[in-house]
Every structure is written in C-alpha cells, then in structure tokens.
Amino acid sequence: MATEYSTGKTHAGRIDTLGIDENGCPVIIEYERSTNENVINQGLFYLDWLLDHKAEFELLVLRTFGQSMADTIEWSAPRLVCIAGDFTKYDQHAVQQINRNIELIKYKRYGTELLLLDLVHSVTADAGSIEPVVDVVGGKSTTVYKTVTDHLSSANASTVDLYEALKAFLMGLGDDVQFKTLKFYFAFKRIKNFACVEVRKQTGKLQVYAKVDPDTVTLEEGFTRDVRDIGHFGTGDLEITLGSMEDLERAKPLLLQSYEDS
C-alpha cells in the first residue's frame, strides 16, 4: 500500500514497505543490501508502531482497497518480513526468542534479470485464543462468529483425526512450510498460501482451498469444485472436500501440486 511510509514526528521513521497480505494480515517489509542486524531491529520498531496505530493502518486500507478489505483486517497475526543479502546464526537465534511473526528472507541476484528469494528462517507467534466479536444491542450481547479453533475443538474425534492427518501431510511437504491459525481457517504457506483449511463441524468434513487451476482437474461432485466465482474464506481456486482418510489420500497429489506451484 505504501513505500517509505512516514511514522510521524515522534517515531521519526520510514517503513520501507507497508502492505496487507492475502490473509488480511498487516505486513511490514524491511530491506538491507547486505548482512545487517539493523534490518530486524528496525522492523520490530515499526511493528510496535503499527500495533499502536491500528486506526491509521485501517484508514490506509480503506482508502487503498475499500471497505470490504478494511473490514477483514486480521490483527491477530501481523507480520514482519526482513529481506537482506544474508543473515547470521545470531539473527536466527534472536528472532526465535521474540513472540512475533517474523520471516527472514535472503535474496541473491543472478545477472540483471533474475532475483532469488530464499526463506531462511521463520517464527510464528503464539496468537493465543482469539476473542469473539460481540455486539451489544438493547443490553443483550450476541456472538457474531465462531473461530476455526472453536469448530475444531468441538468437532467429533474422526474429524479431529482427519485434520491432524492432513496437517501432518502438509507440514511434511518441506522445511519451508509455515502454519498459521487465523479467525476462520488454518493457512499453510511457503511465502504465499498453498492450502487453506476450514472445519465444518456440522458435516464432519474439512474444506481445503488449494492453488490449483480447476481447468486442469477432472472435477468430481462432492470432492472437488471450481470456486473461482464463489466467495469463500482463504485463498485458492480449487475446493477439496475431505470426509475420510480415503479422501485425503485422493487429495494428496493435488495438495502436492499446490505446494510445488506456490
């Protein structure tokens, strides 16, 4: 949304890149040409500023993308992405001690046209329990939603077992897989999402959204569906419905394809 974004007279800083990711999470990106611990220190300074200036960020989202995006900002998981020529083992150890969502990405240039971005380390903060949004009308409070964690915790044993098997498979696809718990879905990502998982407690099924072109798949009713024109939480154009371990086995090639293409 902005580059060299001023944090005002008091903080007297400029955020290299300020944005919002595909999950609705605020993102700060800081860059350094070479190995330099300052990129992490600066990023943490700006991340604290961001959490103290939520209203300013929300206004920027509103002006840039509109009301619908502003309404879905995911404040439970703001991210700091640090990009530099390299990082030391001390950098990696330092971010491990900080309960924040931090990603260290190393870049390398090949000639003038090719740039490699390599995720060398990532830390996922313990977001804790997400407080439900409550409306108070006429002295009565009503919960607006239940989170995906709520649905999973109240699901039956077979659904929980299926979810744990799916999670184990997705996390085992590579060392670069990251896992995030958001309000309405679980996100599995590399630099971007490759699988978003919703828990449907009522049906005992999991809905998985993968970044696979539906035109390349023979769609099967009740198993796979093209959702390019259908609203849903998370990202991905192919919806995969899992109701059993057999469904998971059938879905594994599609999930692997989504991982490799992400």
PDB file of C-alpha atoms in Angstrom:
ATOM      1  CA  MET A   1       0.000   0.000   0.000  1.00  0.00           C
ATOM      2  CA  ALA A   2       2.908   2.369   0.625  1.00  0.00           C
ATOM      3  CA  THR A   3       6.671   2.689   0.349  1.00  0.00           C
ATOM      4  CA  GLU A   4       8.868   4.847   2.592  1.00  0.00           C
ATOM      5  CA  TYR A   5       5.825   5.316   4.799  1.00  0.00           C
ATOM      6  CA  SER A   6       6.392   8.008   7.451  1.00  0.00           C
ATOM      7  CA  THR A   7       5.664   7.050  11.067  1.00  0.00           C
ATOM      8  CA  GLY A   8       5.317  10.697  12.107  1.00  0.00           C
ATOM      9  CA  LYS A   9       7.405  13.192  14.037  1.00  0.00           C
ATOM     10  CA  THR A  10       7.502  11.239  17.319  1.00  0.00           C
ATOM     11  CA  HIS A  11       8.764   7.936  15.877  1.00  0.00           C
ATOM     12  CA  ALA A  12      10.630   9.720  13.063  1.00  0.00           C
ATOM     13  CA  GLY A  13      10.970   6.658  10.872  1.00  0.00           C
ATOM     14  CA  ARG A  14      10.100   5.443   7.397  1.00  0.00           C
ATOM     15  CA  ILE A  15       8.763   1.941   6.766  1.00  0.00           C
ATOM     16  CA  ASP A  16      10.305   0.504   3.584  1.00  0.00           C
ATOM     17  CA  THR A  17       7.095  -1.271   2.537  1.00  0.00           C
ATOM     18  CA  LEU A  18       3.719  -1.326   4.279  1.00  0.00           C
ATOM     19  CA  GLY A  19       1.100  -3.722   2.974  1.00  0.00           C
ATOM     20  CA  ILE A  20      -1.558  -6.326   3.646  1.00  0.00           C
ATOM     21  CA  ASP A  21      -1.247  -9.979   2.647  1.00  0.00           C
ATOM     22  CA  GLU A  22      -3.674 -12.461   1.116  1.00  0.00           C
ATOM     23  CA  ASN A  23      -4.925 -13.448   4.580  1.00  0.00           C
ATOM     24  CA  GLY A  24      -5.719  -9.866   5.532  1.00  0.00           C
ATOM     25  CA  CYS A  25      -2.702  -9.623   7.861  1.00  0.00           C
ATOM     26  CA  PRO A  26      -0.789  -6.314   8.091  1.00  0.00           C
ATOM     27  CA  VAL A  27       2.764  -6.695   6.743  1.00  0.00           C
ATOM     28  CA  ILE A  28       5.908  -4.631   7.224  1.00  0.00           C
ATOM     29  CA  ILE A  29       8.818  -5.356   4.873  1.00  0.00           C
ATOM     30  CA  GLU A  30      12.307  -4.035   5.598  1.00  0.00           C
ATOM     31  CA  TYR A  31      15.275  -4.357   3.237  1.00  0.00           C
ATOM     32  CA  GLU A  32      19.063  -4.326   3.589  1.00  0.00           C
ATOM     33  CA  ARG A  33      21.606  -4.910   0.830  1.00  0.00           C
ATOM     34  CA  SER A  34      23.994  -6.970   2.948  1.00  0.00           C
ATOM     35  CA  THR A  35      24.160  -8.830   6.252  1.00  0.00           C
ATOM     36  CA  ASN A  36      22.967  -6.348   8.861  1.00  0.00           C
ATOM     37  CA  GLU A  37      21.161  -6.890  12.147  1.00  0.00           C
ATOM     38  CA  ASN A  38      19.639  -3.405  11.897  1.00  0.00           C
ATOM     39  CA  VAL A  39      17.011  -4.661   9.467  1.00  0.00           C
ATOM     40  CA  ILE A  40      15.494  -6.788  12.262  1.00  0.00           C
ATOM     41  CA  ASN A  41      15.730  -4.051  14.893  1.00  0.00           C
ATOM     42  CA  GLN A  42      14.160  -1.500  12.580  1.00  0.00           C
ATOM     43  CA  GLY A  43      11.402  -3.907  11.615  1.00  0.00           C
ATOM     44  CA  LEU A  44      10.489  -4.623  15.242  1.00  0.00           C
ATOM     45  CA  PHE A  45      10.448  -0.891  15.975  1.00  0.00           C
ATOM     46  CA  TYR A  46       7.988  -0.334  13.126  1.00  0.00           C
ATOM     47  CA  LEU A  47       5.901  -3.368  14.091  1.00  0.00           C
ATOM     48  CA  ASP A  48       5.375  -1.889  17.549  1.00  0.00           C
ATOM     49  CA  TRP A  49       4.413   1.393  15.910  1.00  0.00           C
ATOM     50  CA  LEU A  50       1.882  -0.417  13.720  1.00  0.00           C
ATOM     51  CA  LEU A  51       0.175  -2.097  16.683  1.00  0.00           C
ATOM     52  CA  ASP A  52      -0.120   1.318  18.361  1.00  0.00           C
ATOM     53  CA  HIS A  53      -1.603   2.907  15.217  1.00  0.00           C
ATOM     54  CA  LYS A  54      -4.237   0.434  14.081  1.00  0.00           C
ATOM     55  CA  ALA A  55      -6.707   3.159  13.172  1.00  0.00           C
ATOM     56  CA  GLU A  56      -4.181   4.809  10.844  1.00  0.00           C
ATOM     57  CA  PHE A  57      -3.495   1.494   9.124  1.00  0.00           C
ATOM     58  CA  GLU A  58      -7.210   0.725   8.791  1.00  0.00           C
ATOM     59  CA  LEU A  59      -7.783   4.124   7.170  1.00  0.00           C
ATOM     60  CA  LEU A  60      -4.965   3.443   4.709  1.00  0.00           C
ATOM     61  CA  VAL A  61      -6.521   0.072   3.799  1.00  0.00           C
ATOM     62  CA  LEU A  62      -9.915   1.724   3.407  1.00  0.00           C
ATOM     63  CA  ARG A  63      -8.551   4.386   1.053  1.00  0.00           C
ATOM     64  CA  THR A  64      -6.478   1.898  -0.953  1.00  0.00           C
ATOM     65  CA  PHE A  65      -8.733  -1.158  -1.245  1.00  0.00           C
ATOM     66  CA  GLY A  66     -12.164  -0.149   0.064  1.00  0.00           C
ATOM     67  CA  GLN A  67     -14.454  -1.026   2.935  1.00  0.00           C
ATOM     68  CA  SER A  68     -14.653  -4.800   2.346  1.00  0.00           C
ATOM     69  CA  MET A  69     -10.888  -5.211   2.780  1.00  0.00           C
ATOM     70  CA  ALA A  70     -10.810  -2.847   5.757  1.00  0.00           C
ATOM     71  CA  ASP A  71     -13.464  -4.967   7.492  1.00  0.00           C
ATOM     72  CA  THR A  72     -11.384  -8.147   7.215  1.00  0.00           C
ATOM     73  CA  ILE A  73      -8.021  -6.986   8.612  1.00  0.00           C
ATOM     74  CA  GLU A  74      -6.510  -9.878  10.602  1.00  0.00           C
ATOM     75  CA  TRP A  75      -4.938  -8.164  13.617  1.00  0.00           C
ATOM     76  CA  SER A  76      -4.191 -11.486  15.318  1.00  0.00           C
ATOM     77  CA  ALA A  77      -1.217 -12.146  13.022  1.00  0.00           C
ATOM     78  CA  PRO A  78       0.686  -9.042  11.806  1.00  0.00           C
ATOM     79  CA  ARG A  79       3.916  -9.964  10.012  1.00  0.00           C
ATOM     80  CA  LEU A  80       7.436  -8.619   9.762  1.00  0.00           C
ATOM     81  CA  VAL A  81       9.380  -9.675   6.667  1.00  0.00           C
ATOM     82  CA  CYS A  82      13.105  -8.881   6.655  1.00  0.00           C
ATOM     83  CA  ILE A  83      14.925  -9.168   3.323  1.00  0.00           C
ATOM     84  CA  ALA A  84      18.724  -8.941   3.219  1.00  0.00           C
ATOM     85  CA  GLY A  85      21.773 -10.261   1.423  1.00  0.00           C
ATOM     86  CA  ASP A  86      22.268 -12.771   4.246  1.00  0.00           C
ATOM     87  CA  PHE A  87      21.581 -13.436   7.938  1.00  0.00           C
ATOM     88  CA  THR A  88      23.833 -14.781  10.661  1.00  0.00           C
ATOM     89  CA  LYS A  89      23.084 -17.584  13.097  1.00  0.00           C
ATOM     90  CA  TYR A  90      22.738 -14.886  15.751  1.00  0.00           C
ATOM     91  CA  ASP A  91      19.948 -13.227  13.776  1.00  0.00           C
ATOM     92  CA  GLN A  92      18.075 -16.515  13.569  1.00  0.00           C
ATOM     93  CA  HIS A  93      18.546 -17.157  17.281  1.00  0.00           C
ATOM     94  CA  ALA A  94      17.411 -13.630  18.178  1.00  0.00           C
ATOM     95  CA  VAL A  95      14.086 -13.804  16.306  1.00  0.00           C
ATOM     96  CA  GLN A  96      13.422 -17.217  17.838  1.00  0.00           C
ATOM     97  CA  GLN A  97      13.228 -15.519  21.249  1.00  0.00           C
ATOM     98  CA  ILE A  98      10.618 -12.989  20.100  1.00  0.00           C
ATOM     99  CA  ASN A  99       6.942 -13.888  20.105  1.00  0.00           C
ATOM    100  CA  ARG A 100       6.199 -12.224  16.764  1.00  0.00           C
ATOM    101  CA  ASN A 101       5.515 -13.405  13.211  1.00  0.00           C
ATOM    102  CA  ILE A 102       8.910 -12.803  11.610  1.00  0.00           C
ATOM    103  CA  GLU A 103      10.316 -14.108   8.331  1.00  0.00           C
ATOM    104  CA  LEU A 104      13.956 -13.770   7.285  1.00  0.00           C
ATOM    105  CA  ILE A 105      14.358 -13.907   3.523  1.00  0.00           C
ATOM    106  CA  LYS A 106      17.738 -13.924   1.784  1.00  0.00           C
ATOM    107  CA  TYR A 107      17.997 -12.558  -1.722  1.00  0.00           C
ATOM    108  CA  LYS A 108      20.534 -13.274  -4.437  1.00  0.00           C
ATOM    109  CA  ARG A 109      20.793 -11.707  -7.858  1.00  0.00           C
ATOM    110  CA  TYR A 110      21.722 -13.633 -10.991  1.00  0.00           C
ATOM    111  CA  GLY A 111      22.669 -11.148 -13.678  1.00  0.00           C
ATOM    112  CA  THR A 112      20.292  -8.252 -14.219  1.00  0.00           C
ATOM    113  CA  GLU A 113      17.032 -10.129 -14.743  1.00  0.00           C
ATOM    114  CA  LEU A 114      16.776 -12.886 -12.115  1.00  0.00           C
ATOM    115  CA  LEU A 115      16.270 -12.445  -8.370  1.00  0.00           C
ATOM    116  CA  LEU A 116      16.121 -15.419  -5.980  1.00  0.00           C
ATOM    117  CA  LEU A 117      14.223 -15.082  -2.692  1.00  0.00           C
ATOM    118  CA  ASP A 118      15.065 -17.810  -0.192  1.00  0.00           C
ATOM    119  CA  LEU A 119      13.181 -18.160   3.103  1.00  0.00           C
ATOM    120  CA  VAL A 120      15.961 -18.972   5.564  1.00  0.00           C
ATOM    121  CA  HIS A 121      14.042 -18.727   8.845  1.00  0.00           C
ATOM    122  CA  SER A 122      10.560 -18.009  10.111  1.00  0.00           C
ATOM    123  CA  VAL A 123       8.944 -17.693  13.520  1.00  0.00           C
ATOM    124  CA  THR A 124       5.206 -17.917  14.129  1.00  0.00           C
ATOM    125  CA  ALA A 125       3.900 -16.119  17.186  1.00  0.00           C
ATOM    126  CA  ASP A 126       1.594 -17.804  19.646  1.00  0.00           C
ATOM    127  CA  ALA A 127      -1.525 -15.779  18.950  1.00  0.00           C
ATOM    128  CA  GLY A 128      -3.348 -17.329  21.877  1.00  0.00           C
ATOM    129  CA  SER A 129      -7.098 -17.500  21.894  1.00  0.00           C
ATOM    130  CA  ILE A 130      -8.943 -15.136  19.556  1.00  0.00           C
ATOM    131  CA  GLU A 131     -11.589 -13.140  21.308  1.00  0.00           C
ATOM    132  CA  PRO A 132     -15.010 -13.321  19.616  1.00  0.00           C
ATOM    133  CA  VAL A 133     -16.554 -10.132  18.331  1.00  0.00           C
ATOM    134  CA  VAL A 134     -19.603  -9.188  20.398  1.00  0.00           C
ATOM    135  CA  ASP A 135     -22.438  -6.841  19.507  1.00  0.00           C
ATOM    136  CA  VAL A 136     -24.430  -5.298  22.323  1.00  0.00           C
ATOM    137  CA  VAL A 137     -27.979  -4.420  21.350  1.00  0.00           C
ATOM    138  CA  GLY A 138     -30.615  -3.441  23.891  1.00  0.00           C
ATOM    139  CA  GLY A 139     -28.436  -4.681  26.729  1.00  0.00           C
ATOM    140  CA  LYS A 140     -28.042  -8.138  25.165  1.00  0.00           C
ATOM    141  CA  SER A 141     -24.775  -9.406  23.705  1.00  0.00           C
ATOM    142  CA  THR A 142     -24.606 -11.802  20.771  1.00  0.00           C
ATOM    143  CA  THR A 143     -21.518 -13.503  19.399  1.00  0.00           C
ATOM    144  CA  VAL A 144     -21.052 -12.721  15.732  1.00  0.00           C
ATOM    145  CA  TYR A 145     -18.898 -15.706  14.822  1.00  0.00           C
ATOM    146  CA  LYS A 146     -17.113 -18.827  15.976  1.00  0.00           C
ATOM    147  CA  THR A 147     -13.482 -19.231  15.030  1.00  0.00           C
ATOM    148  CA  VAL A 148     -11.990 -22.196  13.217  1.00  0.00           C
ATOM    149  CA  THR A 149     -10.356 -23.165  16.524  1.00  0.00           C
ATOM    150  CA  ASP A 150     -13.808 -23.271  18.153  1.00  0.00           C
ATOM    151  CA  HIS A 151     -15.123 -25.525  15.390  1.00  0.00           C
ATOM    152  CA  LEU A 152     -12.152 -27.880  15.649  1.00  0.00           C
ATOM    153  CA  SER A 153     -12.298 -28.113  19.442  1.00  0.00           C
ATOM    154  CA  SER A 154     -15.983 -29.114  19.317  1.00  0.00           C
ATOM    155  CA  ALA A 155     -15.695 -31.457  16.331  1.00  0.00           C
ATOM    156  CA  ASN A 156     -16.018 -35.220  16.695  1.00  0.00           C
ATOM    157  CA  ALA A 157     -12.963 -37.431  17.101  1.00  0.00           C
ATOM    158  CA  SER A 158     -12.904 -38.661  13.492  1.00  0.00           C
ATOM    159  CA  THR A 159     -12.896 -35.081  12.155  1.00  0.00           C
ATOM    160  CA  VAL A 160     -10.065 -34.118  14.511  1.00  0.00           C
ATOM    161  CA  ASP A 161      -8.085 -37.211  13.456  1.00  0.00           C
ATOM    162  CA  LEU A 162      -8.636 -36.316   9.794  1.00  0.00           C
ATOM    163  CA  TYR A 163      -7.473 -32.761  10.394  1.00  0.00           C
ATOM    164  CA  GLU A 164      -4.349 -33.914  12.243  1.00  0.00           C
ATOM    165  CA  ALA A 165      -3.518 -36.326   9.394  1.00  0.00           C
ATOM    166  CA  LEU A 166      -3.981 -33.522   6.851  1.00  0.00           C
ATOM    167  CA  LYS A 167      -1.826 -31.148   8.904  1.00  0.00           C
ATOM    168  CA  ALA A 168       0.931 -33.748   9.255  1.00  0.00           C
ATOM    169  CA  PHE A 169       0.962 -34.312   5.493  1.00  0.00           C
ATOM    170  CA  LEU A 170       1.048 -30.605   4.640  1.00  0.00           C
ATOM    171  CA  MET A 171       3.736 -29.779   7.213  1.00  0.00           C
ATOM    172  CA  GLY A 172       5.807 -32.705   5.939  1.00  0.00           C
ATOM    173  CA  LEU A 173       5.929 -31.393   2.365  1.00  0.00           C
ATOM    174  CA  GLY A 174       9.007 -29.281   3.109  1.00  0.00           C
ATOM    175  CA  ASP A 175      11.052 -27.444   5.715  1.00  0.00           C
ATOM    176  CA  ASP A 176       9.741 -24.152   4.349  1.00  0.00           C
ATOM    177  CA  VAL A 177       6.097 -24.828   5.224  1.00  0.00           C
ATOM    178  CA  GLN A 178       4.613 -22.365   7.711  1.00  0.00           C
ATOM    179  CA  PHE A 179       1.370 -22.815   9.642  1.00  0.00           C
ATOM    180  CA  LYS A 180      -0.907 -20.011  10.805  1.00  0.00           C
ATOM    181  CA  THR A 181      -4.152 -20.067  12.743  1.00  0.00           C
ATOM    182  CA  LEU A 182      -6.453 -17.310  11.528  1.00  0.00           C
ATOM    183  CA  LYS A 183     -10.017 -16.476  12.527  1.00  0.00           C
ATOM    184  CA  PHE A 184     -11.894 -18.632  10.058  1.00  0.00           C
ATOM    185  CA  TYR A 185      -9.310 -21.004   8.620  1.00  0.00           C
ATOM    186  CA  PHE A 186      -5.887 -22.576   9.058  1.00  0.00           C
ATOM    187  CA  ALA A 187      -3.329 -21.400   6.499  1.00  0.00           C
ATOM    188  CA  PHE A 188      -0.409 -23.483   5.250  1.00  0.00           C
ATOM    189  CA  LYS A 189       2.092 -21.397   3.312  1.00  0.00           C
ATOM    190  CA  ARG A 190       5.545 -21.013   1.913  1.00  0.00           C
ATOM    191  CA  ILE A 191       5.940 -17.360   1.017  1.00  0.00           C
ATOM    192  CA  LYS A 192       2.257 -17.490  -0.029  1.00  0.00           C
ATOM    193  CA  ASN A 193      -0.609 -19.797   0.932  1.00  0.00           C
ATOM    194  CA  PHE A 194      -0.856 -23.154  -0.772  1.00  0.00           C
ATOM    195  CA  ALA A 195      -3.669 -24.633   1.357  1.00  0.00           C
ATOM    196  CA  CYS A 196      -6.393 -23.036   3.485  1.00  0.00           C
ATOM    197  CA  VAL A 197      -8.446 -25.352   5.694  1.00  0.00           C
ATOM    198  CA  GLU A 198     -11.906 -24.774   7.147  1.00  0.00           C
ATOM    199  CA  VAL A 199     -13.548 -27.137   9.649  1.00  0.00           C
ATOM    200  CA  ARG A 200     -17.230 -27.908   9.088  1.00  0.00           C
ATOM    201  CA  LYS A 201     -18.348 -29.309  12.418  1.00  0.00           C
ATOM    202  CA  GLN A 202     -21.927 -29.950  11.316  1.00  0.00           C
ATOM    203  CA  THR A 203     -20.953 -32.237   8.435  1.00  0.00           C
ATOM    204  CA  GLY A 204     -17.756 -33.611   9.962  1.00  0.00           C
ATOM    205  CA  LYS A 205     -15.795 -32.552   6.879  1.00  0.00           C
ATOM    206  CA  LEU A 206     -12.859 -30.331   6.025  1.00  0.00           C
ATOM    207  CA  GLN A 207     -12.906 -27.817   3.186  1.00  0.00           C
ATOM    208  CA  VAL A 208      -9.462 -27.285   1.693  1.00  0.00           C
ATOM    209  CA  TYR A 209      -8.770 -24.478  -0.782  1.00  0.00           C
ATOM    210  CA  ALA A 210      -5.735 -25.139  -2.963  1.00  0.00           C
ATOM    211  CA  LYS A 211      -3.975 -23.048  -5.577  1.00  0.00           C
ATOM    212  CA  VAL A 212      -4.620 -25.425  -8.439  1.00  0.00           C
ATOM    213  CA  ASP A 213      -6.181 -24.367 -11.734  1.00  0.00           C
ATOM    214  CA  PRO A 214      -9.615 -26.078 -11.785  1.00  0.00           C
ATOM    215  CA  ASP A 215      -9.401 -26.310 -15.593  1.00  0.00           C
ATOM    216  CA  THR A 216      -6.544 -28.800 -15.203  1.00  0.00           C
ATOM    217  CA  VAL A 217      -8.554 -31.122 -12.921  1.00  0.00           C
ATOM    218  CA  THR A 218     -11.374 -33.535 -13.644  1.00  0.00           C
ATOM    219  CA  LEU A 219     -13.884 -32.230 -11.116  1.00  0.00           C
ATOM    220  CA  GLU A 220     -15.788 -34.787  -9.041  1.00  0.00           C
ATOM    221  CA  GLU A 221     -19.079 -33.858  -7.390  1.00  0.00           C
ATOM    222  CA  GLY A 222     -18.761 -33.867  -3.624  1.00  0.00           C
ATOM    223  CA  PHE A 223     -14.951 -33.949  -3.778  1.00  0.00           C
ATOM    224  CA  THR A 224     -13.599 -31.121  -5.948  1.00  0.00           C
ATOM    225  CA  ARG A 225     -15.211 -27.866  -7.065  1.00  0.00           C
ATOM    226  CA  ASP A 226     -14.276 -24.756  -9.025  1.00  0.00           C
ATOM    227  CA  VAL A 227     -14.697 -21.785  -6.651  1.00  0.00           C
ATOM    228  CA  ARG A 228     -13.198 -19.018  -8.783  1.00  0.00           C
ATOM    229  CA  ASP A 229     -16.573 -17.274  -8.816  1.00  0.00           C
ATOM    230  CA  ILE A 230     -17.747 -18.406  -5.383  1.00  0.00           C
ATOM    231  CA  GLY A 231     -16.943 -16.436  -2.243  1.00  0.00           C
ATOM    232  CA  HIS A 232     -15.048 -18.283   0.494  1.00  0.00           C
ATOM    233  CA  PHE A 233     -12.535 -17.698   3.263  1.00  0.00           C
ATOM    234  CA  GLY A 234      -8.880 -18.171   2.462  1.00  0.00           C
ATOM    235  CA  THR A 235      -7.241 -18.347  -0.955  1.00  0.00           C
ATOM    236  CA  GLY A 236      -7.285 -20.880  -3.746  1.00  0.00           C
ATOM    237  CA  ASP A 237      -9.469 -21.607  -6.779  1.00  0.00           C
ATOM    238  CA  LEU A 238      -9.963 -25.329  -6.167  1.00  0.00           C
ATOM    239  CA  GLU A 239     -12.101 -26.532  -3.265  1.00  0.00           C
ATOM    240  CA  ILE A 240     -11.404 -30.058  -1.991  1.00  0.00           C
ATOM    241  CA  THR A 241     -13.859 -31.674   0.421  1.00  0.00           C
ATOM    242  CA  LEU A 242     -12.386 -34.236   2.823  1.00  0.00           C
ATOM    243  CA  GLY A 243     -14.697 -36.513   4.756  1.00  0.00           C
ATOM    244  CA  SER A 244     -12.455 -39.518   5.287  1.00  0.00           C
ATOM    245  CA  MET A 245      -8.872 -40.721   5.233  1.00  0.00           C
ATOM    246  CA  GLU A 246      -9.577 -42.129   1.759  1.00  0.00           C
ATOM    247  CA  ASP A 247     -10.483 -38.625   0.559  1.00  0.00           C
ATOM    248  CA  LEU A 248      -7.197 -37.352   1.973  1.00  0.00           C
ATOM    249  CA  GLU A 249      -5.242 -39.964   0.014  1.00  0.00           C
ATOM    250  CA  ARG A 250      -7.039 -38.912  -3.186  1.00  0.00           C
ATOM    251  CA  ALA A 251      -6.313 -35.257  -2.443  1.00  0.00           C
ATOM    252  CA  LYS A 252      -2.584 -35.617  -1.762  1.00  0.00           C
ATOM    253  CA  PRO A 253      -1.442 -35.232  -5.419  1.00  0.00           C
ATOM    254  CA  LEU A 254      -3.474 -32.009  -5.719  1.00  0.00           C
ATOM    255  CA  LEU A 255      -2.088 -30.644  -2.441  1.00  0.00           C
ATOM    256  CA  LEU A 256       1.448 -31.525  -3.519  1.00  0.00           C
ATOM    257  CA  GLN A 257       0.870 -29.697  -6.814  1.00  0.00           C
ATOM    258  CA  SER A 258      -0.367 -26.620  -4.954  1.00  0.00           C
ATOM    259  CA  TYR A 259       2.717 -26.693  -2.716  1.00  0.00           C
ATOM    260  CA  GLU A 260       5.146 -27.048  -5.624  1.00  0.00           C
ATOM    261  CA  ASP A 261       3.492 -24.226  -7.582  1.00  0.00           C
ATOM    262  CA  SER A 262       3.320 -21.785  -4.656  1.00  0.00           C
TER     263      SER A 262
END
